Short mmCIF file of C-alpha atoms in Angstrom, two decimals:
data_model
loop_
_atom_site.label_atom_id
_atom_site.label_comp_id
_atom_site.label_asym_id
_atom_site.label_seq_id
_atom_site.Cartn_x
_atom_site.Cartn_y
_atom_site.Cartn_z
CA MET A 1 26.97 18.83 -9.86
CA ASP A 2 26.74 17.59 -6.37
CA PRO A 3 23.03 17.41 -5.86
CA GLN A 4 23.44 18.83 -2.23
CA LYS A 5 24.76 22.02 -3.72
CA VAL A 6 21.68 22.90 -5.71
CA ALA A 7 18.54 24.77 -4.51
CA ILE A 8 15.56 22.67 -3.25
CA ARG A 9 13.60 24.17 -6.17
CA ASP A 10 16.03 22.78 -8.64
CA PHE A 11 16.41 19.62 -6.89
CA THR A 12 12.76 18.76 -6.79
CA GLY A 13 12.24 20.32 -10.31
CA ARG A 14 14.64 17.75 -11.67
CA GLN A 15 12.76 15.02 -9.92
CA LEU A 16 9.52 16.26 -11.40
CA SER A 17 10.85 16.44 -14.83
CA ALA A 18 12.26 12.78 -14.68
CA LEU A 19 8.82 11.62 -13.22
CA LEU A 20 6.87 13.29 -15.96
CA HIS A 21 9.10 11.67 -18.59
CA SER A 22 8.86 8.18 -16.92
CA LEU A 23 5.08 8.38 -17.01
CA GLY A 24 4.91 9.58 -20.49
CA ILE A 25 3.74 13.11 -19.71
CA THR A 26 5.76 14.92 -22.12
CA GLU A 27 3.83 18.11 -22.98
CA ASN A 28 5.99 21.13 -21.95
CA PRO A 29 7.96 19.78 -18.99
CA VAL A 30 9.71 23.21 -18.74
CA LYS A 31 6.53 24.88 -17.97
CA SER A 32 5.53 22.29 -15.41
CA VAL A 33 8.97 22.71 -13.64
CA GLY A 34 8.34 26.35 -13.61
CA LEU A 35 4.81 25.98 -12.07
CA LEU A 36 6.46 23.97 -9.29
CA ALA A 37 9.00 26.90 -8.83
CA ASP A 38 6.17 29.42 -8.66
CA ALA A 39 4.42 27.30 -5.97
CA LEU A 40 7.53 26.79 -3.81
CA GLY A 41 8.03 30.56 -3.49
CA PRO A 42 11.39 32.21 -2.49
CA GLY A 43 12.15 29.47 0.15
CA GLY A 44 12.81 27.16 -2.81
CA LEU A 45 16.01 29.04 -3.36
CA ARG A 46 17.48 27.56 -0.11
CA PRO A 47 20.28 25.12 -0.76
CA VAL A 48 19.55 21.28 -0.19
CA SER A 49 22.92 21.21 1.60
CA THR A 50 21.46 23.31 4.44
CA SER A 51 18.96 22.02 7.06
CA PRO A 52 15.33 23.11 6.29
CA ALA A 53 14.67 26.66 7.53
CA TRP A 54 10.82 25.64 8.03
CA PRO A 55 9.95 22.06 9.26
CA SER A 56 7.33 21.45 6.54
CA ASP A 57 4.88 18.63 7.19
CA VAL A 58 4.64 17.68 3.60
CA ALA A 59 7.39 15.08 4.05
CA ASP A 60 9.03 13.32 6.98
CA ASP A 61 12.39 14.88 6.30
CA HIS A 62 10.65 18.36 5.93
CA THR A 63 11.07 18.52 2.13
CA PRO A 64 8.30 20.95 1.09
CA VAL A 65 7.43 18.71 -1.86
CA GLU A 66 5.79 15.22 -2.24
CA PHE A 67 5.02 13.45 -5.42
CA SER A 68 2.19 10.99 -6.07
CA THR A 69 1.31 8.81 -8.99
CA ALA A 70 -2.28 7.92 -9.58
CA PHE A 71 -3.51 4.88 -11.66
CA ALA A 72 -6.81 3.80 -12.94
CA ALA A 73 -7.89 0.89 -15.29
CA GLY A 74 -7.88 1.85 -18.91
CA GLU A 75 -6.35 5.41 -18.20
CA ALA A 76 -2.99 7.09 -18.43
CA PRO A 77 -1.12 7.58 -15.22
CA VAL A 78 -1.58 10.99 -13.52
CA LEU A 79 1.41 12.76 -11.63
CA ARG A 80 0.67 15.03 -8.79
CA THR A 81 2.85 17.23 -6.33
CA ILE A 82 1.96 18.65 -2.88
CA VAL A 83 3.92 21.88 -2.31
CA GLU A 84 4.32 24.16 0.76
CA PRO A 85 5.20 27.80 -0.25
CA THR A 86 7.75 29.27 2.20
CA ALA A 87 9.28 32.65 2.61
CA THR A 88 12.92 33.63 2.66
CA ARG A 89 12.34 34.19 6.34
CA PRO A 90 9.55 31.74 7.09
CA SER A 91 6.91 32.26 9.69
CA ARG A 92 3.15 31.39 9.66
CA ALA A 93 2.30 34.95 8.57
CA ALA A 94 5.21 35.20 6.07
CA ASN A 95 4.46 31.65 4.53
CA THR A 96 0.84 32.64 4.10
CA ALA A 97 1.73 35.79 2.28
CA GLU A 98 4.06 33.92 -0.11
CA ALA A 99 1.34 31.26 -0.68
CA LEU A 100 -0.89 34.03 -1.82
CA ALA A 101 1.82 35.52 -3.91
CA ALA A 102 2.30 32.09 -5.49
CA LEU A 103 -1.28 32.01 -6.39
CA ASP A 104 -0.87 35.27 -8.31
CA ARG A 105 2.06 33.95 -10.25
CA MET A 106 0.28 30.73 -11.09
CA LYS A 107 -2.81 32.67 -12.34
CA ARG A 108 -0.42 34.53 -14.74
CA ARG A 109 0.72 31.14 -16.21
CA GLY A 110 -2.68 29.83 -16.85
CA THR A 111 -6.45 30.01 -16.23
CA LEU A 112 -7.43 29.30 -12.64
CA ASP A 113 -10.82 29.54 -11.37
CA THR A 114 -10.45 31.06 -7.78
CA ARG A 115 -14.08 31.76 -7.14
CA ARG A 116 -14.59 29.05 -4.41
CA PHE A 117 -11.02 30.07 -2.98
CA ASP A 118 -12.26 33.63 -2.68
CA ALA A 119 -15.43 32.42 -0.96
CA VAL A 120 -13.73 30.41 1.94
CA LYS A 121 -10.35 32.21 2.30
CA ASP A 122 -11.49 34.34 5.23
CA LEU A 123 -12.47 31.24 7.01
CA PHE A 124 -9.14 29.28 6.67
CA LEU A 125 -6.49 32.27 6.41
CA PRO A 126 -7.02 34.14 9.63
CA ALA A 127 -4.55 37.03 10.54
CA HIS A 128 -3.09 35.06 13.43
CA PRO A 129 -3.07 31.31 12.56
CA GLU A 130 -2.65 28.74 15.34
CA ARG A 131 -1.03 26.19 13.23
CA ASP A 132 2.19 26.12 11.31
CA PHE A 133 0.31 24.78 8.16
CA THR A 134 -2.06 27.29 6.61
CA PHE A 135 -2.35 26.10 3.02
CA TRP A 136 -0.52 23.97 0.50
CA TYR A 137 -0.79 23.64 -3.24
CA SER A 138 -1.23 20.42 -5.36
CA LEU A 139 -0.16 20.44 -8.94
CA VAL A 140 -1.76 17.82 -11.25
CA PHE A 141 -0.20 16.83 -14.58
CA ARG A 142 -2.04 14.67 -17.05
CA PRO A 143 -1.10 13.86 -20.64
CA ASP A 144 -2.38 16.25 -23.26
CA GLU A 145 -3.87 18.62 -20.62
CA ALA A 146 -2.67 21.90 -19.01
CA PRO A 147 -1.60 21.33 -15.40
CA ALA A 148 -4.28 21.80 -12.80
CA VAL A 149 -3.95 23.49 -9.39
CA LYS A 150 -5.54 22.46 -6.08
CA VAL A 151 -5.47 24.13 -2.61
CA TYR A 152 -5.35 22.39 0.83
CA PHE A 153 -6.48 24.44 3.65
CA ASN A 154 -6.02 23.54 7.42
CA PRO A 155 -9.21 23.08 9.20
CA GLU A 156 -7.44 23.54 12.58
CA VAL A 157 -5.86 26.75 11.61
CA ARG A 158 -7.94 28.42 14.41
CA GLY A 159 -7.47 25.50 16.83
CA GLU A 160 -8.75 22.06 16.95
CA ALA A 161 -12.06 23.06 18.63
CA ALA A 162 -12.99 25.33 15.61
CA ALA A 163 -12.15 22.86 12.97
CA GLU A 164 -15.64 21.33 12.69
CA GLU A 165 -17.39 24.78 12.25
CA LEU A 166 -14.90 25.85 9.53
CA VAL A 167 -15.53 22.66 7.68
CA ARG A 168 -19.28 23.05 7.90
CA ALA A 169 -19.09 26.73 6.80
CA GLY A 170 -16.76 25.85 4.00
CA LEU A 171 -19.11 23.34 2.72
CA ASP A 172 -21.91 25.81 2.97
CA ARG A 173 -20.08 28.56 1.07
CA THR A 174 -19.11 26.17 -1.81
CA GLY A 175 -22.76 24.75 -2.23
CA PHE A 176 -22.52 21.50 -0.27
CA ALA A 177 -23.99 22.23 3.02
CA ALA A 178 -26.46 19.28 2.69
CA GLY A 179 -23.48 16.87 2.80
CA PHE A 180 -22.03 17.78 6.02
CA PRO A 181 -24.44 15.77 8.26
CA ALA A 182 -23.29 12.62 6.51
CA LEU A 183 -19.72 13.25 7.36
CA ARG A 184 -20.56 14.11 11.01
CA ALA A 185 -22.56 11.02 11.41
CA HIS A 186 -20.27 8.40 9.92
CA ALA A 187 -16.77 9.84 10.01
CA VAL A 188 -16.44 11.84 13.13
CA THR A 189 -17.68 9.50 15.78
CA ARG A 190 -14.70 9.21 18.16
CA PRO A 191 -13.92 12.50 19.84
CA GLY A 192 -10.39 13.42 19.83
CA LEU A 193 -9.46 10.44 17.47
CA ASP A 194 -11.29 11.52 14.38
CA ARG A 195 -10.16 15.02 13.29
CA TYR A 196 -10.49 17.16 10.29
CA SER A 197 -7.20 17.26 8.45
CA PHE A 198 -7.74 19.18 5.17
CA PHE A 199 -10.32 21.13 3.32
CA ALA A 200 -9.37 21.12 -0.33
CA LEU A 201 -10.51 22.78 -3.58
CA ASP A 202 -9.92 22.45 -7.40
CA LEU A 203 -9.05 25.84 -8.93
CA VAL A 204 -10.82 24.81 -12.17
CA GLU A 205 -14.23 25.97 -13.41
CA GLN A 206 -17.04 24.80 -11.11
CA ARG A 207 -18.70 22.08 -13.27
CA ARG A 208 -15.44 19.99 -13.04
CA ALA A 209 -14.14 21.30 -9.77
CA ARG A 210 -14.04 19.03 -6.57
CA VAL A 211 -14.37 20.12 -3.02
CA LYS A 212 -12.78 17.60 -0.62
CA VAL A 213 -12.81 17.10 3.09
CA TYR A 214 -10.04 14.96 4.66
CA ILE A 215 -10.61 13.34 8.10
CA SER A 216 -7.71 11.63 10.13
CA HIS A 217 -8.62 8.55 12.11
CA HIS A 218 -6.24 7.92 14.89
CA ALA A 219 -5.91 4.65 16.53
CA ALA A 220 -8.42 3.22 13.96
CA ASP A 221 -9.12 -0.08 12.68
CA VAL A 222 -11.00 -1.40 9.71
CA THR A 223 -14.33 -1.23 11.36
CA ASP A 224 -13.81 2.48 11.93
CA VAL A 225 -12.81 3.29 8.34
CA THR A 226 -15.71 1.04 7.04
CA ARG A 227 -18.21 3.08 8.98
CA ALA A 228 -16.57 6.25 7.72
CA ALA A 229 -16.76 5.22 4.00
CA LYS A 230 -20.47 4.78 4.45
CA ALA A 231 -20.85 8.57 4.28
CA ALA A 232 -20.19 8.42 0.54
CA ARG A 233 -22.88 7.47 -1.92
CA GLY A 234 -22.37 4.23 -4.05
CA VAL A 235 -18.99 3.14 -2.62
CA ASP A 236 -18.31 -0.53 -2.09
CA VAL A 237 -16.98 -0.66 1.57
CA ASP A 238 -16.32 -4.23 1.33
CA ARG A 239 -13.27 -3.43 -0.59
CA LEU A 240 -11.73 -1.67 2.51
CA PRO A 241 -10.68 -4.85 4.66
CA ASP A 242 -8.61 -6.41 1.82
CA PHE A 243 -7.00 -3.12 1.02
CA CYS A 244 -5.97 -2.61 4.67
CA LEU A 245 -4.65 -6.09 4.85
CA LEU A 246 -2.73 -5.75 1.66
CA THR A 247 -1.12 -2.35 2.65
CA GLY A 248 -0.94 -2.63 6.47
CA GLY A 249 -0.39 -6.37 6.85
CA ASN A 250 -1.85 -7.92 9.92
CA THR A 251 -2.03 -4.54 11.74
CA GLY A 252 -5.33 -4.54 13.75
CA THR A 253 -5.29 -1.05 15.19
CA PHE A 254 -3.38 1.43 13.00
CA ASP A 255 -1.73 3.19 15.93
CA LYS A 256 1.23 4.94 14.08
CA ARG A 257 0.24 7.73 11.67
CA PRO A 258 -3.50 7.65 11.20
CA LEU A 259 -5.55 6.29 8.42
CA ILE A 260 -7.18 9.08 6.57
CA SER A 261 -10.58 9.29 4.73
CA SER A 262 -11.19 11.89 2.01
CA TYR A 263 -14.56 12.76 0.71
CA THR A 264 -15.14 14.27 -2.80
CA PHE A 265 -18.09 16.59 -3.48
CA LEU A 266 -18.86 17.22 -7.37
CA ASP A 267 -21.22 19.56 -8.86
CA GLY A 268 -24.63 17.97 -8.46
CA ASP A 269 -23.91 16.17 -5.10
CA ALA A 270 -26.82 17.07 -2.98
CA ASP A 271 -26.77 15.45 0.41
CA ALA A 272 -23.72 13.27 0.27
CA PRO A 273 -20.32 13.11 -1.33
CA SER A 274 -19.99 10.76 -4.44
CA GLY A 275 -16.26 9.85 -3.98
CA TYR A 276 -14.42 8.25 -1.09
CA SER A 277 -10.66 7.39 -0.68
CA LEU A 278 -8.70 5.70 2.13
CA TYR A 279 -5.15 6.64 2.63
CA VAL A 280 -2.86 4.16 4.52
CA PRO A 281 0.62 5.45 5.65
CA ILE A 282 2.30 2.32 4.53
CA ARG A 283 5.77 3.65 5.63
CA ASP A 284 4.68 3.05 9.31
CA TYR A 285 3.80 -0.72 8.75
CA VAL A 286 6.82 -2.08 6.68
CA ALA A 287 10.29 -2.82 7.39
CA ASP A 288 11.63 -0.92 4.33
CA ASP A 289 10.64 0.33 0.84
CA GLU A 290 11.29 -2.99 -0.81
CA GLU A 291 8.48 -4.46 1.37
CA ALA A 292 6.36 -1.37 0.59
CA ARG A 293 6.98 -1.97 -3.14
CA ARG A 294 5.74 -5.60 -2.77
CA ARG A 295 2.58 -4.55 -0.98
CA VAL A 296 1.83 -1.87 -3.71
CA LEU A 297 2.25 -4.50 -6.43
CA ALA A 298 -0.11 -6.79 -4.55
CA VAL A 299 -2.77 -4.05 -4.46
CA MET A 300 -2.23 -3.30 -8.10
CA ALA A 301 -2.53 -7.03 -9.03
CA LYS A 302 -5.85 -7.04 -6.95
CA TYR A 303 -7.32 -4.27 -9.05
CA ASP A 304 -5.83 -5.55 -12.39
CA LEU A 305 -3.55 -2.52 -12.83
CA ASP A 306 -0.49 -2.61 -14.98
CA PRO A 307 2.63 -2.03 -12.42
CA THR A 308 4.99 -0.95 -15.14
CA PRO A 309 4.20 2.75 -14.82
CA PHE A 310 4.56 2.59 -10.92
CA ASP A 311 7.93 0.74 -11.25
CA SER A 312 9.07 3.21 -13.83
CA ALA A 313 8.25 6.10 -11.44
CA LEU A 314 9.80 4.43 -8.53
CA ARG A 315 12.99 3.67 -10.31
CA THR A 316 13.19 7.30 -11.45
CA ILE A 317 12.91 8.80 -7.97
CA ALA A 318 14.82 6.27 -6.00
CA ARG A 319 18.45 7.18 -5.32
CA ARG A 320 19.24 4.20 -3.04
CA PRO A 321 18.50 0.49 -2.88
CA LEU A 322 14.80 0.07 -1.63
CA ASP A 323 15.91 -2.00 1.22
CA GLU A 324 18.15 0.66 2.68
CA GLY A 325 15.46 3.06 3.86
CA VAL A 326 11.81 3.44 4.54
CA GLY A 327 9.55 6.28 3.67
CA LEU A 328 10.25 6.63 -0.10
CA ILE A 329 6.84 5.02 -0.55
CA ALA A 330 4.82 7.03 2.06
CA HIS A 331 1.08 6.52 1.54
CA VAL A 332 -1.18 4.33 -0.66
CA SER A 333 -4.81 5.26 -1.25
CA LEU A 334 -7.74 3.41 -2.69
CA ARG A 335 -10.08 5.70 -4.59
CA MET A 336 -13.66 4.75 -4.94
CA GLY A 337 -16.73 6.26 -6.54
CA ARG A 338 -16.49 9.47 -8.61
CA PRO A 339 -14.70 10.78 -10.51
CA ARG A 340 -11.79 8.47 -10.99
CA PRO A 341 -11.56 5.09 -8.99
CA GLY A 342 -8.17 3.67 -8.77
CA ILE A 343 -4.95 3.61 -6.73
CA THR A 344 -2.65 6.41 -5.75
CA VAL A 345 0.93 5.94 -4.52
CA TYR A 346 2.70 8.80 -2.66
CA LEU A 347 6.53 9.07 -3.17
CA SER A 348 8.95 11.08 -1.09
CA SER A 349 11.50 13.38 -2.53
CA GLU A 350 13.98 12.48 0.29
CA ALA A 351 15.85 15.67 -0.57
CA TYR A 352 17.14 16.12 3.06
CA ASP A 353 17.18 12.67 4.70
CA VAL A 354 16.46 8.92 4.42
CA ALA A 355 14.85 7.14 7.39
CA SER A 356 16.67 3.91 8.32
CA PRO A 357 14.83 0.61 7.74
CA ARG A 358 13.40 -1.22 10.63
CA SER A 359 14.85 -4.53 11.61
CA ILE A 360 11.44 -6.30 11.24
CA SER A 361 8.04 -5.26 9.68
CA LEU A 362 5.81 -3.94 12.44
CA ALA A 363 2.85 -5.24 10.29
CA GLY A 364 3.80 -8.80 10.41
#
């Protein structure tokens, strides 16, 4: 069947099934694909052959699904998806309603702990949101485990000026109020350039659940993100310059899409997060995906990670030569501290479009 004639739900479901198989995550793929369909909502029935009815920011071509592969030394790979639920007739309010309905469907499929979600939802889900993105889901697939679910809220849903107070209140309600000053002191130091991007929750029992805060650093350099990383305890900030060089080349100031910091709060974290990740939007700093692949391989070699699972996943999802487009490899992140240090590579579905390669690398 012509892939352009299938629904976006089925198109991305087939990609998910193939990626699970490529990474050796073979437990009940039908259930996993069903979970993705639940999360997408009725908007997932829209054919790929038509333009997106809602300009999702999950991916550059507005596909409401993005995949990522997480790698750590001595551990099996983990596959994740980010999903934006949409309504048949999408709008901010209709999409929020469908996202909540998706949560009910996923709760019927498995055990979700929504206590923290319930504690903060009135903060991040106003009746009249000021941003198109209200909340997304992340589905996490590991070998020999049931899929896990994570929620991303938008701190700017009430406007940029209200974002900091929403994050502060969200940390307070989830038990991590004492950690907010560390973020404020190290990560949000450049007005208008350091902005709160996501407030995220794992929907698992509290002892294992993470609360995460993401901050985008616009027009930032290595000095800015090194300072930001110091908000987390026990993180080796000296790793960041090499990581930025390997992924971004000779870029001084990252003036395209921003660098992003994320901070992980775990049960027992008192006055600071115990995990930190830096996300580099590699697609903006390479000529094409072949160059992006080489850069990812260099990062994996740096951290003694086997590149075979990454290459397997990349071959599975690529439907074109890597040098004929840019953006299939979207972000690369370095995870440090708790709970699982390693590397994560984000892969686009490219269901709707492929960005043309650049004539030269912008990074040098």
